[in-house]
Amino acid sequence: MIALRCHQEAALAMLRSSLARGKRRPLVQAPTGFGKTRVAAAIVERALAKGKRVLFTVPALSLVNQTVSEFAKLGITQVGVIQGVHELTDPSMPVQVASIQTLMRRTMPDCDIALVDEAHKLFDFYGKWFAEAEHPIIGLSATPWTRGLGKLYDELIIASTTSELIEAGFLSPFRVFAPSHPDLSGVRTVAGDYHEGDLSEAMDNANLVADVVETWKKRGENRPTLCFAVDRAHAKHLQTCFEASGVSTGYIDAYTPRDEREAIAQAFHAGEVKVICNVGCLTTGVDWNVLCIIMARPTKSEMLYTQIIGRGLRTADGKQDCLILDHSDTTLRLGFVTDIRHEQLDDGTARRSSRDERDEPLPKECPSCSFLKPPKVHACPSCGFKPERQSQVESEDGELMEITGAKRTFSMADKVSFYGQLRHYAHSRNYAKGWAYHKYIERFGVAPGGEVHNARLRLPTPATLSWIRSQQIRYAKRSEVQHAVA
Ligand SMILES: [Zn+2]
C-alpha cells in the first residue's frame, strides 16, 4: 500500500465521504507541495484493490509518459497507454492513461472511475463526456479556479491550502518586495488577463529591465532564481542584461530542446547558472531548488500567479524562505498567494477574484525598503521602519498585532479554522466523534455553533498542535495526582 501522510489520508477520507453522499463529479484541490500525484496514485491503488478499472487523463501528450513513470515509482504498473503508437498500448490493463487530445478522437474506454489531472484546464470535450459518463469522474488541481468549472464538477474538496501547508512546514515561507511599479494604464484586458502584446510594450523597456537586474544584485543574495517574463523577446532581453552585468544567466522557453533544457537545469543545480529567464513554461512540473522568484510578468490570473510563485515554495535542506521580487505589482493587486482562496467552484455566472469574495485588505508596501507587509502590520518586519500613523484605527490595529499572546482576541475565521484543525487531528487519529467538539469547548467555553460547526478539515498548525499537547500533558498530570491521592 502506498503510505500517505495524515493530510493526504484526510484528503482521501473527504473524497470517500463526498462520493458516499452521492456526489459524482468531485474536484480535489491540492496545492503544490501537497503530494497530489501520491494521492492520485493512492486513489488508483485503492480502486484496483476493489477490482475496478481506472482511466487517468492528462491535458497534454507530453504528460503521459511522465505520469506512467511516476505511477511506476509508486508501484502502480498494471498500466496501459491510449495513444497513437505507444509501446504500452494494452487495453486489457486495469489502469489506462491517456491525454485528452487522444481521447477526443476515440470512443471512450470502459472504466469504473476516471481521474482528470490538471482539471483547471478546460476542454469542450468535457461537456459531452461528463454528461454521458455513468461512473464517477474525479478532478485534481492545485488551482481549480477556472471560470465555469462548477458546471462540470459538483463539489470542491479543499484538501489543503498553500497557507496551511506553509504553516505545517510542507512548503517554504516567503517574503515579497515590490521594488518597482510598472505603468500598465494602457494595457488592455483580454479574456480575464492582460493583452500580451500591450504587456510586452509596457514591461520590455530599458528602465524596467535594468531595474530588475539592479534589484536582484542588491537584494537577491545571489540566490538560485527563476525570472518570469512576458514573452520571449522580454525574457531574452532580461537574460542579456543579467549577463552584461556579470550574472551567469540561462534562458528557457517552450521550444528549448530537451537536452539543452537539461543542461541548463544541471548548471542551475551546480550553481553555475544563477538566474533562469523564462516565459511561463516553468510553471508546472519543475522540481528545482529555487530560492528566489522574479515576477516581471504582470498578470490578473490568480492561477498563473499561484503557479509562478509555487515554483519557489518547495522546501529544501537549509532553505529558510523564498524571496519574491515582484516587479509586476501582482501582489499589490491580487494579495499574497496565501490569500487566494475560493470556497466554491466558479459556476460561470459572475467572475470574482478571491479578494472580491472575501473583502480582505491588500498587503501594504513599506515606503523605506519596498517590503510588502500583511495588512494591519505597522512596523516593517524587514527593515523595522514605522510609517507615520495615518489614522487612529490603523494604529490600534497595528499595536494589536504586536501584542498578540495573552490577550489575543479570536475572529470568526480563527475559530472556524481552529475547529477544522481539531476535526482534522481527530480524523487522522480515529478519535471518537465528540473529541473535537469537547476540545473546542475547553478552549472557548462555548460549543462550536453555526459557521464553526461546519468547518472543513484543515491541517493543524504548530500552534494548535502544541495547544493539544499541552492539554494532554495537563490531563495526564491531573490523573497522576488523582491516582496518588486515591
Ligand atoms: Zn521596510
Coordinates of C-alpha atoms and ligand atoms in Angstrom, one line a residue:
M1 CA 0.0 0.0 0.0
I2 CA 1.2 3.5 -0.8
A3 CA 1.9 5.2 2.5
L4 CA 0.2 8.5 3.0
R5 CA 0.9 11.3 5.4
C6 CA -2.1 12.3 7.6
H7 CA -3.1 15.3 5.5
Q8 CA -3.1 13.1 2.4
E9 CA -5.1 10.4 4.1
A10 CA -7.6 13.1 5.2
A11 CA -8.0 14.1 1.6
L12 CA -8.9 10.5 0.7
A13 CA -11.4 10.4 3.5
M14 CA -13.0 13.6 2.3
L15 CA -13.3 12.2 -1.2
R16 CA -14.8 9.0 0.1
S17 CA -17.3 10.9 2.1
S18 CA -18.2 13.1 -0.9
L19 CA -18.9 10.0 -3.1
A20 CA -20.8 8.4 -0.3
R21 CA -23.0 11.5 -0.1
G22 CA -23.9 10.8 -3.8
K23 CA -21.5 13.3 -5.5
R24 CA -20.4 12.1 -8.9
R25 CA -18.0 14.8 -10.0
P26 CA -15.9 15.9 -7.1
L27 CA -12.8 18.0 -7.6
V28 CA -9.9 17.8 -5.2
Q29 CA -7.9 20.9 -4.7
A30 CA -4.3 20.1 -3.6
P31 CA -1.7 22.8 -3.8
T32 CA 1.9 22.4 -4.9
G33 CA 3.7 20.5 -2.2
F34 CA 0.7 18.5 -1.1
G35 CA 1.7 15.4 -2.9
K36 CA -1.1 15.4 -5.4
T37 CA 0.5 12.6 -7.5
R38 CA 0.9 10.4 -4.5
V39 CA -2.8 10.9 -3.5
A40 CA -3.8 10.2 -7.1
A41 CA -1.8 7.0 -7.1
A42 CA -3.4 6.0 -3.8
I43 CA -6.9 6.5 -5.3
V44 CA -5.9 4.4 -8.2
E45 CA -4.4 1.7 -6.0
R46 CA -7.5 1.5 -3.8
A47 CA -9.7 1.3 -6.8
L48 CA -7.6 -1.6 -8.2
A49 CA -7.8 -3.4 -4.9
K50 CA -11.6 -3.4 -5.4
G51 CA -11.2 -4.9 -8.9
K52 CA -12.1 -1.6 -10.6
R53 CA -10.8 -0.2 -13.9
V54 CA -9.4 3.3 -13.8
L55 CA -9.0 5.9 -16.6
F56 CA -6.4 8.6 -15.8
T57 CA -6.4 11.7 -18.1
V58 CA -3.7 14.4 -18.6
P59 CA -4.2 17.6 -20.5
A60 CA -1.1 17.2 -22.8
L61 CA 0.5 14.4 -24.8
S62 CA 3.9 15.2 -23.1
L63 CA 2.5 14.4 -19.7
V64 CA 1.5 10.8 -20.5
N65 CA 5.0 9.2 -20.1
Q66 CA 5.7 11.4 -17.0
T67 CA 2.5 10.1 -15.4
V68 CA 3.3 6.5 -16.2
S69 CA 6.8 6.7 -14.7
E70 CA 5.5 8.4 -11.6
F71 CA 2.9 5.7 -11.1
A72 CA 5.6 3.0 -11.7
K73 CA 7.7 4.6 -8.9
L74 CA 4.8 4.2 -6.6
G75 CA 4.3 0.6 -7.6
I76 CA 1.4 1.0 -10.0
T77 CA 2.5 -1.0 -13.0
Q78 CA -0.7 -2.5 -14.5
V79 CA -0.8 0.4 -16.8
G80 CA -1.8 0.7 -20.5
V81 CA -1.5 3.8 -22.5
I82 CA -4.0 5.1 -25.0
Q83 CA -2.1 7.0 -27.7
G84 CA -1.4 6.7 -31.5
V85 CA 1.6 4.4 -31.3
H86 CA 2.8 3.6 -27.9
E87 CA 4.8 0.7 -26.6
L88 CA 2.5 0.4 -23.5
T89 CA -0.7 0.1 -25.6
D90 CA -2.7 -2.7 -23.9
P91 CA -6.5 -2.2 -23.4
S92 CA -6.6 -5.2 -21.1
M93 CA -4.7 -3.3 -18.3
P94 CA -6.9 -2.1 -15.5
V95 CA -5.3 1.4 -15.5
Q96 CA -5.4 3.4 -18.7
V97 CA -3.5 6.6 -19.1
A98 CA -4.5 9.0 -21.9
S99 CA -4.2 12.6 -23.0
I100 CA -7.4 14.5 -23.6
Q101 CA -6.2 15.2 -27.1
T102 CA -6.2 11.5 -27.9
L103 CA -9.5 10.7 -26.1
M104 CA -11.3 13.4 -28.1
R105 CA -10.7 11.3 -31.3
R106 CA -11.6 7.9 -29.9
T107 CA -14.5 6.0 -28.3
M108 CA -14.2 6.2 -24.6
P109 CA -12.6 3.2 -22.9
D110 CA -14.6 1.2 -20.4
C111 CA -13.8 2.2 -16.8
D112 CA -15.4 2.3 -13.3
I113 CA -13.8 5.6 -12.3
A114 CA -12.0 8.4 -14.1
L115 CA -9.4 10.8 -12.8
V116 CA -8.8 14.1 -14.6
D117 CA -5.4 15.6 -13.8
E118 CA -4.9 19.4 -14.0
A119 CA -8.6 19.7 -14.0
H120 CA -8.5 23.5 -14.2
K121 CA -7.6 23.2 -17.9
L122 CA -10.9 23.0 -19.7
F123 CA -11.7 21.3 -23.0
D124 CA -15.0 21.4 -24.8
F125 CA -14.8 17.7 -24.9
Y126 CA -15.6 17.5 -21.2
G127 CA -19.2 18.7 -21.6
K128 CA -20.3 15.7 -23.5
W129 CA -18.2 13.2 -21.6
F130 CA -19.3 14.5 -18.2
A131 CA -22.9 14.4 -19.2
E132 CA -22.8 10.9 -20.5
A133 CA -20.4 9.0 -18.3
E134 CA -22.2 6.9 -15.6
H135 CA -19.1 6.4 -13.5
P136 CA -17.6 8.9 -11.1
I137 CA -15.2 11.5 -12.5
I138 CA -12.7 13.0 -10.1
G139 CA -10.9 16.2 -10.9
L140 CA -7.5 17.0 -9.4
S141 CA -6.0 20.5 -9.5
A142 CA -3.8 22.9 -7.5
T143 CA -5.7 25.9 -8.8
P144 CA -9.3 24.9 -9.6
W145 CA -10.5 28.5 -10.3
T146 CA -11.3 28.4 -14.0
R147 CA -14.5 30.1 -15.0
G148 CA -17.3 27.5 -15.4
L149 CA -15.6 24.7 -13.6
G150 CA -18.7 24.4 -11.4
K151 CA -20.8 23.4 -14.4
L152 CA -18.8 20.2 -14.7
Y153 CA -17.9 19.3 -11.1
D154 CA -20.4 19.1 -8.3
E155 CA -18.2 19.6 -5.3
L156 CA -15.0 21.3 -4.4
I157 CA -12.9 19.3 -1.9
I158 CA -10.2 21.6 -0.5
A159 CA -7.7 19.1 0.7
S160 CA -5.4 21.9 1.8
T161 CA -4.4 25.4 1.0
T162 CA -1.0 27.0 0.4
S163 CA -1.0 28.8 3.7
E164 CA -1.9 25.7 5.7
L165 CA 1.0 23.8 4.0
I166 CA 3.4 26.7 4.8
E167 CA 2.3 26.7 8.5
A168 CA 2.6 22.9 8.7
G169 CA 6.1 23.1 7.2
F170 CA 5.4 21.3 3.9
L171 CA 6.0 24.5 1.9
S172 CA 8.5 27.2 2.4
P173 CA 7.6 30.6 3.8
F174 CA 8.2 33.6 1.5
R175 CA 9.0 37.3 1.6
V176 CA 7.9 39.8 -1.0
F177 CA 9.4 43.0 -2.2
A178 CA 7.8 45.3 -4.7
P179 CA 10.9 47.2 -6.0
S180 CA 9.2 48.9 -9.0
H181 CA 5.7 49.7 -10.2
P182 CA 5.1 49.4 -13.9
D183 CA 2.7 51.6 -15.7
L184 CA 0.0 49.3 -17.0
S185 CA -2.5 52.1 -17.7
G186 CA -2.5 51.5 -21.5
V187 CA -2.7 47.7 -21.2
R188 CA -5.9 46.1 -22.4
T189 CA -7.5 43.1 -20.8
V190 CA -8.5 40.1 -22.9
A191 CA -10.2 37.0 -21.6
G192 CA -9.5 37.9 -18.0
D193 CA -5.8 38.7 -18.3
Y194 CA -3.6 41.4 -19.7
H195 CA -3.2 41.5 -23.5
E196 CA 0.3 40.1 -24.1
G197 CA 1.4 42.5 -26.8
D198 CA 0.4 45.5 -24.7
L199 CA 2.1 44.0 -21.7
S200 CA 5.2 43.4 -23.6
E201 CA 5.3 47.0 -24.7
A202 CA 4.8 48.2 -21.1
M203 CA 7.3 45.8 -19.5
D204 CA 10.1 45.4 -22.1
N205 CA 11.8 48.8 -21.8
A206 CA 15.3 49.6 -20.8
N207 CA 14.5 51.2 -17.4
L208 CA 12.3 48.4 -16.1
V209 CA 14.7 45.7 -17.3
A210 CA 17.7 47.4 -15.8
D211 CA 15.8 47.8 -12.6
V212 CA 15.1 44.0 -12.4
V213 CA 18.8 43.3 -12.7
E214 CA 19.9 46.0 -10.3
T215 CA 17.3 44.9 -7.7
W216 CA 18.4 41.3 -7.9
K217 CA 22.0 42.3 -7.4
K218 CA 21.1 44.4 -4.4
R219 CA 18.6 42.2 -2.8
G220 CA 18.8 38.8 -4.4
E221 CA 21.5 37.5 -2.1
N222 CA 22.9 35.6 -5.1
R223 CA 20.1 33.1 -4.7
P224 CA 19.2 30.5 -7.4
T225 CA 16.5 32.4 -9.2
L226 CA 13.7 31.9 -11.8
C227 CA 12.7 35.0 -13.6
F228 CA 9.3 35.1 -15.3
A229 CA 9.0 37.4 -18.3
V230 CA 6.1 38.5 -20.5
D231 CA 7.2 37.0 -23.8
R232 CA 10.3 35.5 -25.5
A233 CA 11.8 38.9 -26.5
H234 CA 11.4 40.2 -23.0
A235 CA 12.9 37.1 -21.4
K236 CA 15.9 37.3 -23.8
H237 CA 16.3 41.0 -23.1
L238 CA 16.4 40.2 -19.4
Q239 CA 18.9 37.5 -19.9
T240 CA 21.2 39.8 -22.0
C241 CA 21.1 42.4 -19.3
F242 CA 21.8 40.0 -16.5
E243 CA 24.8 38.6 -18.5
A244 CA 26.0 42.1 -19.3
S245 CA 26.2 42.8 -15.6
G246 CA 28.2 39.6 -14.9
V247 CA 25.4 37.3 -13.7
S248 CA 25.5 33.9 -15.3
T249 CA 22.0 33.5 -16.8
G250 CA 20.1 30.8 -18.7
Y251 CA 17.1 31.1 -20.9
I252 CA 14.3 28.5 -21.4
D253 CA 11.1 28.7 -23.4
A254 CA 8.7 26.1 -24.7
Y255 CA 10.8 25.5 -27.8
T256 CA 14.1 24.9 -25.9
P257 CA 15.2 21.3 -26.9
R258 CA 15.0 18.8 -24.1
D259 CA 18.8 18.2 -23.9
E260 CA 19.6 21.9 -23.8
R261 CA 16.9 22.3 -21.1
E262 CA 18.5 19.5 -19.0
A263 CA 22.0 21.0 -19.4
I264 CA 20.7 24.4 -18.1
A265 CA 18.9 22.6 -15.2
Q266 CA 22.2 20.9 -14.3
A267 CA 24.2 24.1 -14.4
F268 CA 21.5 25.7 -12.3
H269 CA 21.8 22.9 -9.7
A270 CA 25.6 23.2 -9.7
G271 CA 25.3 27.0 -9.1
E272 CA 27.0 27.8 -12.4
V273 CA 23.8 29.5 -13.7
K274 CA 22.2 31.8 -11.1
V275 CA 19.2 33.1 -12.9
I276 CA 16.9 31.4 -15.5
C277 CA 14.7 33.7 -17.6
N278 CA 11.6 32.0 -19.0
V279 CA 8.2 32.6 -20.3
G280 CA 5.8 30.7 -18.1
C281 CA 6.9 27.4 -19.4
L282 CA 8.4 26.6 -16.0
T283 CA 5.1 27.0 -14.2
T284 CA 4.4 23.3 -13.8
G285 CA 6.4 20.1 -13.4
V286 CA 9.7 21.7 -12.4
D287 CA 11.2 20.4 -9.2
W288 CA 14.2 22.6 -8.8
N289 CA 15.7 24.2 -5.7
V290 CA 14.6 27.8 -6.3
L291 CA 15.2 30.3 -3.6
C292 CA 14.1 33.5 -5.4
I293 CA 11.4 34.3 -7.9
I294 CA 11.5 37.4 -10.1
M295 CA 8.0 38.3 -11.2
A296 CA 8.5 40.5 -14.3
R297 CA 5.2 39.4 -15.8
P298 CA 2.1 41.2 -14.5
T299 CA -1.0 39.0 -14.5
K300 CA -4.6 39.2 -13.5
S301 CA -4.9 35.5 -13.4
E302 CA -4.9 34.0 -9.9
M303 CA -4.0 30.7 -11.4
L304 CA -0.9 31.8 -13.3
Y305 CA 0.2 33.9 -10.3
T306 CA -0.1 30.9 -7.9
Q307 CA 1.7 28.6 -10.3
I308 CA 4.6 31.0 -10.7
I309 CA 5.1 31.7 -7.0
G310 CA 4.6 27.9 -6.4
R311 CA 7.9 27.3 -8.2
G312 CA 9.6 28.9 -5.3
L313 CA 7.8 27.3 -2.4
R314 CA 9.2 23.8 -2.3
T315 CA 11.1 23.1 0.9
A316 CA 14.8 22.0 0.8
D317 CA 17.6 21.4 3.2
G318 CA 18.8 24.6 4.6
K319 CA 16.1 26.7 2.9
Q320 CA 14.7 29.4 5.2
D321 CA 12.4 31.1 2.8
C322 CA 11.8 32.1 -0.8
L323 CA 12.5 35.7 -1.8
I324 CA 10.0 37.2 -4.2
L325 CA 11.0 40.3 -6.2
D326 CA 7.7 41.4 -7.6
H327 CA 8.2 44.0 -10.4
S328 CA 4.7 43.4 -11.7
D329 CA 2.5 44.8 -8.9
T330 CA 0.7 41.5 -8.9
T331 CA 0.9 41.0 -5.1
L332 CA -0.4 44.5 -4.6
R333 CA -3.3 43.7 -7.0
L334 CA -4.2 40.2 -6.0
G335 CA -2.8 39.9 -2.5
F336 CA -0.3 37.3 -1.3
V337 CA -0.7 33.9 -2.9
T338 CA -1.7 32.6 0.5
D339 CA -4.7 34.9 0.5
I340 CA -6.1 33.4 -2.7
R341 CA -8.9 31.1 -1.7
H342 CA -12.2 30.1 -3.2
E343 CA -14.6 28.1 -1.2
Q344 CA -16.8 27.3 -4.2
L345 CA -16.2 26.4 -7.8
D346 CA -17.0 29.1 -10.3
D347 CA -20.3 28.4 -11.9
G348 CA -19.6 30.8 -14.8
T349 CA -22.2 33.4 -13.9
A350 CA -20.1 36.1 -12.3
R351 CA -16.3 36.0 -12.2
R352 CA -15.0 37.3 -8.9
S353 CA -11.5 37.4 -7.6
S354 CA -10.7 35.7 -4.3
R355 CA -10.3 39.2 -2.9
D356 CA -13.7 40.4 -4.0
E357 CA -15.3 37.4 -2.4
R358 CA -13.7 37.9 0.9
D359 CA -13.2 41.6 1.0
E360 CA -9.8 41.4 2.7
P361 CA -7.4 44.3 2.7
L362 CA -4.3 44.1 0.4
P363 CA -0.7 43.9 1.5
K364 CA 1.0 47.3 2.1
E365 CA 4.3 48.4 0.8
C366 CA 7.0 49.6 3.2
P367 CA 8.0 53.1 2.0
S368 CA 11.5 52.5 3.2
C369 CA 12.5 49.1 1.7
S370 CA 9.5 48.1 -0.5
F371 CA 8.9 45.0 1.6
L372 CA 5.2 44.0 1.3
K373 CA 3.7 43.8 4.7
P374 CA 0.5 42.0 5.6
P375 CA -2.4 44.4 6.2
K376 CA -2.6 45.9 9.7
V377 CA 1.2 45.4 10.4
H378 CA 2.6 48.7 11.3
A379 CA 6.4 48.4 11.8
C380 CA 8.1 46.8 8.8
P381 CA 9.1 43.2 9.6
S382 CA 12.0 43.5 7.2
C383 CA 13.7 46.9 8.0
G384 CA 11.8 48.0 11.1
F385 CA 10.6 51.3 9.5
K386 CA 7.5 52.7 11.2
P387 CA 5.4 54.9 8.9
E388 CA 3.7 58.0 10.3
R389 CA 0.4 56.9 11.7
Q390 CA -2.4 57.9 9.3
S391 CA -5.4 57.1 11.4
Q392 CA -6.1 56.1 15.0
V393 CA -7.9 52.9 13.9
E394 CA -4.9 51.7 11.9
S395 CA -2.5 52.4 14.7
E396 CA -4.6 50.5 17.2
D397 CA -4.8 47.5 14.8
G398 CA -1.1 47.7 14.3
E399 CA -0.5 47.6 18.0
L400 CA -2.9 44.8 18.5
M401 CA -0.9 42.7 16.1
E402 CA 2.3 43.3 18.0
I403 CA 1.0 42.3 21.4
T404 CA -0.8 39.1 20.5
G405 CA -0.4 36.4 23.1
A406 CA -2.1 36.8 26.4
K407 CA -5.0 38.9 25.4
R408 CA -5.5 37.7 21.9
T409 CA -9.0 38.0 20.5
F410 CA -10.2 35.4 18.0
S411 CA -12.1 36.3 14.9
M412 CA -14.8 34.0 13.5
A413 CA -12.3 32.9 10.8
D414 CA -9.8 31.9 13.6
K415 CA -12.5 29.9 15.3
V416 CA -13.6 28.1 12.1
S417 CA -10.0 27.3 11.3
F418 CA -9.3 26.1 14.8
Y419 CA -12.3 23.7 14.8
G420 CA -11.4 22.5 11.3
Q421 CA -7.9 21.7 12.7
L422 CA -9.3 19.8 15.7
R423 CA -11.5 17.8 13.3
H424 CA -8.6 17.0 11.1
Y425 CA -6.5 15.9 14.1
A426 CA -9.3 13.7 15.4
H427 CA -10.0 12.3 12.0
S428 CA -6.3 11.3 11.3
R429 CA -6.1 9.6 14.6
N430 CA -9.5 7.9 14.5
Y431 CA -10.7 9.6 17.7
A432 CA -14.2 9.3 18.9
K433 CA -16.8 11.6 17.2
G434 CA -17.2 14.1 20.0
W435 CA -13.5 14.7 20.6
A436 CA -13.1 17.9 18.5
Y437 CA -16.4 19.2 19.9
H438 CA -15.2 18.9 23.5
K439 CA -11.8 20.3 22.8
Y440 CA -13.3 23.3 21.3
I441 CA -15.5 23.9 24.4
E442 CA -12.3 23.5 26.5
R443 CA -10.7 26.3 24.5
F444 CA -13.6 28.7 24.0
G445 CA -16.1 27.8 26.7
V446 CA -18.9 27.5 24.2
A447 CA -20.0 24.8 21.7
P448 CA -18.9 25.2 18.1
G449 CA -22.1 26.5 16.6
G450 CA -23.2 28.0 13.2
E451 CA -20.4 28.6 10.8
V452 CA -17.8 27.0 13.1
H453 CA -19.8 23.8 13.3
N454 CA -19.4 23.2 9.5
A455 CA -15.7 24.0 9.5
R456 CA -14.0 21.8 6.9
L457 CA -11.0 19.7 7.9
R458 CA -7.7 21.5 7.7
L459 CA -4.1 20.8 8.6
P460 CA -3.4 21.7 12.3
T461 CA -0.8 24.5 12.7
P462 CA 2.2 24.0 15.0
A463 CA 0.4 26.4 17.5
T464 CA -2.7 24.2 17.5
L465 CA -0.7 21.0 17.9
S466 CA 1.2 22.4 20.8
W467 CA -2.1 23.5 22.4
I468 CA -3.4 20.0 22.0
R469 CA -0.2 18.5 23.5
S470 CA -0.3 21.0 26.4
Q471 CA -3.9 19.9 27.2
Q472 CA -2.9 16.3 27.1
I473 CA 0.0 16.9 29.5
R474 CA -2.2 18.8 31.8
Y475 CA -4.8 16.0 31.7
A476 CA -2.1 13.3 32.3
K477 CA -0.7 15.3 35.4
R478 CA -4.2 15.7 36.8
S479 CA -4.9 12.0 36.6
E480 CA -1.5 11.2 38.2
V481 CA -2.4 13.4 41.1
Q482 CA -5.8 11.7 41.4
H483 CA -4.1 8.3 41.4
A484 CA -1.6 9.4 44.1
V485 CA -4.5 10.7 46.3
A486 CA -6.6 7.5 45.8
Ligands
ZN1 ZN 10.9 48.1 5.3

